Coordinates of C-alpha atoms in Angstrom, one line a residue:
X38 CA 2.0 22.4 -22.2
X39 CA 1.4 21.9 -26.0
X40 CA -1.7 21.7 -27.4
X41 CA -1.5 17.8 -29.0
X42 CA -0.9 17.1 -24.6
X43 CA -3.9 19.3 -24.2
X44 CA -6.2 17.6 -26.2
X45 CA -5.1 14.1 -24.6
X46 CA -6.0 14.8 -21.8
X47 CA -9.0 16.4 -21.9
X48 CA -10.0 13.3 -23.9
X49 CA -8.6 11.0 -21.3
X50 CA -11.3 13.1 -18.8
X51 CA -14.0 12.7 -20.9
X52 CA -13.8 8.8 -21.6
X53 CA -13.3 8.4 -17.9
X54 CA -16.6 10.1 -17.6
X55 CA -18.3 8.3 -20.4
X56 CA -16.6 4.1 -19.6
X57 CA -14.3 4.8 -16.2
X58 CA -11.6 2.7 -17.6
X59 CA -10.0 4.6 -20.4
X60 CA -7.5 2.4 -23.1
X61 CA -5.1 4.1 -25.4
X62 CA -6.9 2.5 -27.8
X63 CA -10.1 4.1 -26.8
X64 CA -8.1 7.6 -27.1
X65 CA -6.4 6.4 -30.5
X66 CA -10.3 6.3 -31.5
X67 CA -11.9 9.1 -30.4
X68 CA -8.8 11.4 -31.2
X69 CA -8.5 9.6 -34.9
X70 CA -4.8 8.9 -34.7
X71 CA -2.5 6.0 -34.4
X72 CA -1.9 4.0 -31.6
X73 CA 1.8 4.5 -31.4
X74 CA 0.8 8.2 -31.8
X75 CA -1.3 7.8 -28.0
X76 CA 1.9 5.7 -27.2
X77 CA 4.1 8.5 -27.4
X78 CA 1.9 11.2 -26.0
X79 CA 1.0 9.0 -23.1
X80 CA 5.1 8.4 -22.6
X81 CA 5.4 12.2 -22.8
X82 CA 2.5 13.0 -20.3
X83 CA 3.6 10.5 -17.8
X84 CA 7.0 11.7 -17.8
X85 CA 5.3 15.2 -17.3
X86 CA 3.6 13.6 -13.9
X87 CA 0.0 14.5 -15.6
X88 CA -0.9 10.5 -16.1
X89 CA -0.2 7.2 -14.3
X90 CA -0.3 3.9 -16.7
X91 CA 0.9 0.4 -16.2
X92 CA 2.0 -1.2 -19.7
X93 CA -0.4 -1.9 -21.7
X94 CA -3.0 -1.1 -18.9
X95 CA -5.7 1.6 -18.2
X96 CA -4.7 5.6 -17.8
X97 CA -5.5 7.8 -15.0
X98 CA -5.2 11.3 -14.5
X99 CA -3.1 12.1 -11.7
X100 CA -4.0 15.1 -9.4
X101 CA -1.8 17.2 -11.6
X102 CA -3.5 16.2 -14.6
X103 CA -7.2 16.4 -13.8
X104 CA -6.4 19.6 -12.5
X105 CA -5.6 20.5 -15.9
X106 CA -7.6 18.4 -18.2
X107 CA -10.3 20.2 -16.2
X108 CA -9.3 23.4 -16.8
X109 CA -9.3 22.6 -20.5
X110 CA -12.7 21.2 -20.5
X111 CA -13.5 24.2 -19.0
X112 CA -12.6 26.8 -21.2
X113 CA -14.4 24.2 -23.7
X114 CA -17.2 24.4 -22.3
X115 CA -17.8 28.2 -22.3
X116 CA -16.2 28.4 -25.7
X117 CA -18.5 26.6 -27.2
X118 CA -21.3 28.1 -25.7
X119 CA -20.0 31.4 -26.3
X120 CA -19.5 30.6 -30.3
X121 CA -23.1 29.0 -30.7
X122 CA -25.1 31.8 -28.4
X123 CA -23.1 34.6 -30.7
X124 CA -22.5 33.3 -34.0
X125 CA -25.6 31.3 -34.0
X126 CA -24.1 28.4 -36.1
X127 CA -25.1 24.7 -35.0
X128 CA -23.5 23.2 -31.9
X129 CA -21.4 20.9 -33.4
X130 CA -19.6 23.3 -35.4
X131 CA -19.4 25.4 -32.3
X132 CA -17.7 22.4 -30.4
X133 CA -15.5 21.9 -32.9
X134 CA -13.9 25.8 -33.5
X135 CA -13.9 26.2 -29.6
X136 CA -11.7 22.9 -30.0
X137 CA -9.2 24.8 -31.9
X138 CA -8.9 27.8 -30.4
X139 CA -9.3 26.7 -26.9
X140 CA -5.6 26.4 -26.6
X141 CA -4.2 29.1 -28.6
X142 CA -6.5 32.4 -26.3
X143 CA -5.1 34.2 -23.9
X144 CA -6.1 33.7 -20.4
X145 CA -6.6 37.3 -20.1
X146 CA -8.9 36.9 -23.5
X147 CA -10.8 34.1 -22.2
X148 CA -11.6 35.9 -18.8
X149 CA -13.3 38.9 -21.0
X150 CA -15.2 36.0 -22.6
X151 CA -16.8 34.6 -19.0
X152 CA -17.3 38.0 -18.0
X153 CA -19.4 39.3 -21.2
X154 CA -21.3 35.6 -20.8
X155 CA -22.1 36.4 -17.2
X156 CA -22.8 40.3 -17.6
X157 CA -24.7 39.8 -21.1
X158 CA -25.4 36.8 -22.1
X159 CA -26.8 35.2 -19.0

């Protein structure tokens, strides 16, 4: 998956947990890009099985795709934490460089980083 599909869908997951319904507008907002932009990405990840849409209606993850917008909210999660409890910068700015490297680490990295959290940090 590429990481423009990565970050739709974790943002599908978390407006589902913030409104329930989730728009393409709603995405086109919180993502700051153009509506034909979601258009296309949502074409992309339905094609890909990761979202079911009507026209012009709501999105849902399918199985498939909460499955892995939760696995990228996941390593989000303990990214962020990991940045701010190390680097001791503000949260925010912690939230937004795990954002950008979330998708480009390794898995094998990113297991080293919930194992030093657990073993040292907790």
């Amino acid at each position: 998956m590429y990481e423009s599909g990565e970050n739709y869908l974790e943002t599908i997951l978390m407006l589902e947990q913030e409104n329930s319904i989730v728009r393409s507008i709603d995405v086109a907002h919180r993502l700051s890009v153009s509506k034909p932009s979601v258009s296309r990405a949502m074409g992309l990840l339905r094609q890909d099985g990761y979202i079911d849409m009507a026209d012009n209606g709501p999105i849902f993850l399918t199985e498939k795709g909460r499955a892995k917008a939760m696995q990228i909210y996941h390593r989000h999660c303990i990214l962020t934490e990991f940045l701010e409890k190390i680097t001791k910068v503000p949260r925010e700015q912690a939230e937004e460089n795990a954002c950008r490297i979330e998708h480009i680490l390794d898995e094998d990295v990113f297991q080293g980083i919930q194992r030093y959290m657990k073993e040292v940090l907790s």
